[in-house]
Each structure stands twice: as C-alpha cells, then as structure tokens.
CSV table of C-alpha atoms in Angstrom, one decimal:
chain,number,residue,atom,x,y,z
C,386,UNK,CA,-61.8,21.4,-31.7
C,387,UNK,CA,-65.0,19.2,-30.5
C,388,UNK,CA,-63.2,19.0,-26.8
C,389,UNK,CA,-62.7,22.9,-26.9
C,390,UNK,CA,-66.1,23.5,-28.2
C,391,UNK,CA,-67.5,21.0,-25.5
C,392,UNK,CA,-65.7,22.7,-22.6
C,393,UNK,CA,-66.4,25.9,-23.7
C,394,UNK,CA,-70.4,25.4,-23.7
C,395,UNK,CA,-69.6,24.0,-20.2
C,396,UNK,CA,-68.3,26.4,-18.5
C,397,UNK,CA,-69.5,29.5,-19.8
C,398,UNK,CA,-72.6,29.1,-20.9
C,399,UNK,CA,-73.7,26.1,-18.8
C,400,UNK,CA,-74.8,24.0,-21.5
C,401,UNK,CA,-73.9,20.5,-21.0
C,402,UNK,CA,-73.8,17.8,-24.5
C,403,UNK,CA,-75.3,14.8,-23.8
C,404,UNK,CA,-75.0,13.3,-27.9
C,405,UNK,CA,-73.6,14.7,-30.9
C,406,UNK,CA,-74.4,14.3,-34.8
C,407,UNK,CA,-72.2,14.5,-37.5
C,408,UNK,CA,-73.2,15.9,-40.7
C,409,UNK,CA,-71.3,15.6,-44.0
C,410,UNK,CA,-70.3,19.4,-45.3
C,411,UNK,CA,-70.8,18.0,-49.2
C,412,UNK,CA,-74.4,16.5,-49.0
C,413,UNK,CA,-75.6,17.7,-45.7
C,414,UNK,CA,-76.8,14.7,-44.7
C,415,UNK,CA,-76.3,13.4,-41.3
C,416,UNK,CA,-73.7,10.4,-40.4
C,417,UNK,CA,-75.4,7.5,-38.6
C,418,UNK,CA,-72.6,5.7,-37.4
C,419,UNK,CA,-69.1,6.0,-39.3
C,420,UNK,CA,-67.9,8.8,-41.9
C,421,UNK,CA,-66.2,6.5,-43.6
C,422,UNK,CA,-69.3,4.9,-44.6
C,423,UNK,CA,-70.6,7.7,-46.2
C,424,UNK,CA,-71.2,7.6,-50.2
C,425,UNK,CA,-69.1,11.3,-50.4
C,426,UNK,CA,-65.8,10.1,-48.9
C,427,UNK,CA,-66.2,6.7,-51.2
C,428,UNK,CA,-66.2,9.0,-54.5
C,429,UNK,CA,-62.4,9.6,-54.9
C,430,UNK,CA,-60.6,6.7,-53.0
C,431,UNK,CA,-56.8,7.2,-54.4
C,432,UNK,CA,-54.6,8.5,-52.2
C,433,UNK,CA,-53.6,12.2,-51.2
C,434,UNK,CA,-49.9,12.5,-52.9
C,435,UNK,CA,-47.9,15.6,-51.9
C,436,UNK,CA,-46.1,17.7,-54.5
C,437,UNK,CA,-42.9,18.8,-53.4
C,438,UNK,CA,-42.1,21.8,-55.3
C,439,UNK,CA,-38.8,22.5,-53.8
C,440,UNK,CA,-36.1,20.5,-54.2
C,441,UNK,CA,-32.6,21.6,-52.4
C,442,UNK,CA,-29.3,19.3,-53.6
C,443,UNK,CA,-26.0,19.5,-51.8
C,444,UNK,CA,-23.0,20.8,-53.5
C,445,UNK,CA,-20.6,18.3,-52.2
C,446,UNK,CA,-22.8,14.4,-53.0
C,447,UNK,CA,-25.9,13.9,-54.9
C,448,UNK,CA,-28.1,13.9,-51.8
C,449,UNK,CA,-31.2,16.4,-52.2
C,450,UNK,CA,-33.4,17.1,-49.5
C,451,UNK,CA,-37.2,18.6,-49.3
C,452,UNK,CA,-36.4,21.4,-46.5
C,453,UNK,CA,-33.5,23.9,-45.4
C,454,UNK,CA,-33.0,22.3,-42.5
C,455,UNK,CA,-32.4,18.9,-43.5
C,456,UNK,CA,-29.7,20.6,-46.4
C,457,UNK,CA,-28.4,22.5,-43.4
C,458,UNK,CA,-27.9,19.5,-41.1
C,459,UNK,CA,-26.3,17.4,-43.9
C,460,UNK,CA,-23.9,20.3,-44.6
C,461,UNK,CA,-22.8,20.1,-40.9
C,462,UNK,CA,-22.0,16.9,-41.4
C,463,UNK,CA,-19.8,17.3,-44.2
C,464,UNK,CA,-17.7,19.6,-42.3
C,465,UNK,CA,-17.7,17.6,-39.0
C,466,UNK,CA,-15.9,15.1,-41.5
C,467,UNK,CA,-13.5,17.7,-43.3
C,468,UNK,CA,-12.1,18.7,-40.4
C,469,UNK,CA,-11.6,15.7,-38.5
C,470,UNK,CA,-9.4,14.7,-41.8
C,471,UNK,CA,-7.4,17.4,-41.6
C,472,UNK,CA,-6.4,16.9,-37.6
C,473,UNK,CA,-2.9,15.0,-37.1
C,474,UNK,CA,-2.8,11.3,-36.3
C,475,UNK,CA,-3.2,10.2,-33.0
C,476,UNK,CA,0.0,8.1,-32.1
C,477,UNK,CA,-0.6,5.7,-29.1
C,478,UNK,CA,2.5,5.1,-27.4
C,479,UNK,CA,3.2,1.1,-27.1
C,480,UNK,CA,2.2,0.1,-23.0
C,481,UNK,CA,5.0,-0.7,-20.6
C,482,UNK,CA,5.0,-3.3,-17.9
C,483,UNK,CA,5.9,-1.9,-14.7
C,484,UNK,CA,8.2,-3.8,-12.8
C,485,UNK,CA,7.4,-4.8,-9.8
C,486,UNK,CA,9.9,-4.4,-6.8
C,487,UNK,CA,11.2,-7.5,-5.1
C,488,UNK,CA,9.7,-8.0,-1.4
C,489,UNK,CA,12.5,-8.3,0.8
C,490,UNK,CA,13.0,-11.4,2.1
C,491,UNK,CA,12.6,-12.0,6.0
C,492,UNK,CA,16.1,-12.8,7.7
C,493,UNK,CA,16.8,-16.6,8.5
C,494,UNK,CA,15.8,-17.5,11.8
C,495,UNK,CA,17.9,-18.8,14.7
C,496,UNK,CA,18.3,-22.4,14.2
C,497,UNK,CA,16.5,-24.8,16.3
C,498,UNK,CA,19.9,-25.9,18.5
C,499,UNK,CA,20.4,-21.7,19.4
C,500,UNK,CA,16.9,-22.0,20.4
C,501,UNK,CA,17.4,-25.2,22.6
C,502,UNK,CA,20.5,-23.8,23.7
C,503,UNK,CA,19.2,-20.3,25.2
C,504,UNK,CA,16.3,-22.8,26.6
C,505,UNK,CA,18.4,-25.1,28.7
C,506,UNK,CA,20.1,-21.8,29.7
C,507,UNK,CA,17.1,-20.1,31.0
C,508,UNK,CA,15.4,-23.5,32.4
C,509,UNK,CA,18.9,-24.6,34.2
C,510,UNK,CA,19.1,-21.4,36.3
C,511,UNK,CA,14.8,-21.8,37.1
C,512,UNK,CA,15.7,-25.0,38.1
C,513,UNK,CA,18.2,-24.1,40.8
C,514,UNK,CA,15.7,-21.3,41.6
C,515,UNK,CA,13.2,-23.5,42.4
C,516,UNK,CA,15.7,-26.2,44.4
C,517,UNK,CA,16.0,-23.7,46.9
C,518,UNK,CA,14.6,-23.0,50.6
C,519,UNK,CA,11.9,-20.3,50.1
C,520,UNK,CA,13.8,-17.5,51.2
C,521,UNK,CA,14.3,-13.8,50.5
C,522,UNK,CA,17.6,-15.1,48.2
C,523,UNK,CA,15.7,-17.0,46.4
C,524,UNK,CA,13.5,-13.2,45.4
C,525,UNK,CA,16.9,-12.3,44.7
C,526,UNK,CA,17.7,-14.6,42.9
C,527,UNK,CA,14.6,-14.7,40.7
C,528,UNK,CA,14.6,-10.9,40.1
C,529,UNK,CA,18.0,-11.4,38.6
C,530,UNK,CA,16.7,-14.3,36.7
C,531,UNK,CA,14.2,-12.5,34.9
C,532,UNK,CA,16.7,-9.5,34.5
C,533,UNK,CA,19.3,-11.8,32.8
C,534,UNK,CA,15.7,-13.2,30.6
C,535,UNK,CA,14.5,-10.1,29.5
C,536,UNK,CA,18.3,-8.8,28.5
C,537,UNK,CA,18.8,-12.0,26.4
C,538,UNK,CA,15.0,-11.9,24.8
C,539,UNK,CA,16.1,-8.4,23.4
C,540,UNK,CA,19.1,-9.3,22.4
C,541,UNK,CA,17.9,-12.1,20.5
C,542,UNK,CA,14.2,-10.5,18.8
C,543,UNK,CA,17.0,-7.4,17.9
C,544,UNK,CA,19.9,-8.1,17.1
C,545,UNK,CA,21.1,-5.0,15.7
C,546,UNK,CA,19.8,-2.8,18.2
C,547,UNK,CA,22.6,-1.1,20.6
C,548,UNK,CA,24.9,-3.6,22.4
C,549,UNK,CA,24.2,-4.2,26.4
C,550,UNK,CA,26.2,-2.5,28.7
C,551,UNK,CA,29.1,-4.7,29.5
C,552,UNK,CA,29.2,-5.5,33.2
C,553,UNK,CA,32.5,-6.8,35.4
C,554,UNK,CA,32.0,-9.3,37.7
C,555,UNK,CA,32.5,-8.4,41.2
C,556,UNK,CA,35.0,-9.7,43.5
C,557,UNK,CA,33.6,-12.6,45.2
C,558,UNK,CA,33.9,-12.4,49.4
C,559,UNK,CA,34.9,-16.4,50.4
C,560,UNK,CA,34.6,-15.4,53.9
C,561,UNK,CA,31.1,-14.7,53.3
C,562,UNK,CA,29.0,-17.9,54.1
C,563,UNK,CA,25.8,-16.1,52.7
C,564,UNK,CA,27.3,-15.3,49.4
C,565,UNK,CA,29.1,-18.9,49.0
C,566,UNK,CA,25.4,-20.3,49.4
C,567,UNK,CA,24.5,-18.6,47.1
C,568,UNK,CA,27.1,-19.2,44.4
C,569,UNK,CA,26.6,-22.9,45.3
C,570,UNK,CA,23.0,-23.0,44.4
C,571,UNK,CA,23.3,-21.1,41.7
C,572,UNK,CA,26.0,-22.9,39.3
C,573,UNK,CA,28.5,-24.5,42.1
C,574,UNK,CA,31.0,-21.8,41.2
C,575,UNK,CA,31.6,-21.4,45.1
C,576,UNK,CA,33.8,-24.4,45.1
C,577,UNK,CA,36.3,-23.3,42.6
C,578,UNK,CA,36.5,-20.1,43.8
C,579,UNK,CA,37.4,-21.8,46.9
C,580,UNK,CA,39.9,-24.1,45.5
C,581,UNK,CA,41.9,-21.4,44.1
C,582,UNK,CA,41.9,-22.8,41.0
C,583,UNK,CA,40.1,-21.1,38.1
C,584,UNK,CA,40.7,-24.1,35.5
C,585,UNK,CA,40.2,-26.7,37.9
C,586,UNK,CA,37.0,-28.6,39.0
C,587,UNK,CA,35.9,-30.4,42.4
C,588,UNK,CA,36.9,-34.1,41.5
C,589,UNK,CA,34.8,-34.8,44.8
C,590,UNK,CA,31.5,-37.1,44.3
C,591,UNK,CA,28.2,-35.3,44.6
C,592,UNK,CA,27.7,-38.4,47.3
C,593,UNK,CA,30.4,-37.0,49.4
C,594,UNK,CA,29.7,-33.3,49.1
C-alpha cells in the first residue's frame, strides 16, 4: 500500500517523499521509532486465536478437516486406495537364464612335421633354382615354382575348398638335351628316365657323375 501510494504521488502528481511518519489510528499520536513500542499495541498482548466455525469430518476415518478442499483431497485418497485393492495381483514370472551358445572351436592346425615337411618341399626346389646358370630356364623354372607355391598355399589355408585340377604328366622327350637338363637340375629324374627303369636309382657316385 505505502509502495503504491509512493509511486503513485511520483508519477502522477510529481511529488516526491523524502520521510514518512507514522501515526497510531487509536491515540493519534505519532510513532517515533517502532509501533511496537507504542503504549496502544502493549494493552492487549495475548495472542490473536482463530475460531474455526466449520468443521467437515470424513465419512470413511475420523479425520476432520477446516476447508472443502482439504475433505475433498482426502476423499481422493481414499478411493486412489479402494481401487488399487480391488485390481488383481501382479504375478512376476520367476527370471530365466539364457543359455549361452558354445563358440565353435577353431580346427586343429597342421602339425609342426606337415609344416616342416611342405617347407623342405618348397626350399628343396628354390634350392636347385638358385644352383643354376642364370638363364631363361631358370625364369621357367621359377614361374613354375611359384605356380606349384601358390597351388599348395591354397590347398593348405582351405582345405575344403574345390579340389585342383588333376594334371598328367607329359611324356618326357630323352632325345631332347634341353629338357634332360632340365629334369637333371630339377630333381635328377633325367637319369631314370634314361635308365629305363622306373623303380631303379643311379648306383653311380655323385664323384663320378
């Protein structure tokens, strides 16, 4: 009320307040400092009680309350209750462990003398490779190295993929010094296809030869 007053005198009539005074509306004397203070407020110092004339009691428990809106929220209450009561009960079904599915275990590798073995294969043929005269056999030779490398890689990273084309060997020429010199270098299979002799091996020295 003072602030309204105040702003009011401000702003419409242009009257600003520098002080105010307070003045007691049963003596109409003026307040100094605090209306507390005052011999008026001192007279009757019990305090104010508040007759409640209306009291509202719920039907259902012995609470009372002092408005309708208290009586109203209470009855809510009671029915919030009621009808949760009245719903079935909730059955939780007991939890179930899922099984968990075996990883499949990885395939046993080659052992260690099938490794050695393709190895001594693979390093036996690069050794004669590289015993040779550079030459353009020896390219020849090397490309079918590697050929003969990769096929048995695959073969052995997968086994179960589609077998390798079966190849026949071709009919050796002996008249053909090229082609002996070759088989000689290679694996010395010149010399029993010489001989005649499939089962039988040079009994020569290697001094001799």
């Amino acid at each position: 009320m003072k602030g309204s007053l105040i702003k009011h005198l401000r702003f419409v009539h242009h009257v600003s307040i520098v002080t105010c005074e307070f003045e007691c509306d049963i003596c109409h004397l003026k307040i100094l400092s605090k209306p507390r203070e005052d011999p008026c407020f001192a007279v009757d110092s019990n305090p104010i009680v508040i007759d409640v004339k209306q009291i509202l009691q719920c039907s259902s428990c012995p609470a009372s309350f002092s408005s309708a809106l208290g009586l109203q929220n209470h009855l809510k209450a009671h029915k919030k209750a009621e009808v949760l009561s009245q719903l079935p009960a909730l059955t939780i079904p007991p939890s179930r462990r899922r099984k968990r599915a075996k990883k499949a275990r990885p395939t046993a590798s080659p052992s260690s003398d099938e490794d050695n073995m393709h190895i001594s294969e693979v390093s036996q043929v690069l050794d004669d490779i590289l015993n040779c005269d550079p030459s353009s056999e020896g390219v020849s030779l090397l490309s079918d190295a590697y050929a003969q490398i990769v096929v048995k890689a695959i073969q052995i990273v997968f086994p179960s993929s589609a077998p390798a084309p079966v190849t026949t060997n071709r009919a050796i020429n002996i008249e053909d010094p090229q082609e002996c010199q070759k088989l000689y270098r290679r694996n010395r299979r010149a010399i029993r296809e010489i001989k005649d002799a499939a089962g039988e091996r040079c009994m020569l020295p290697p001094e001799a030869v």
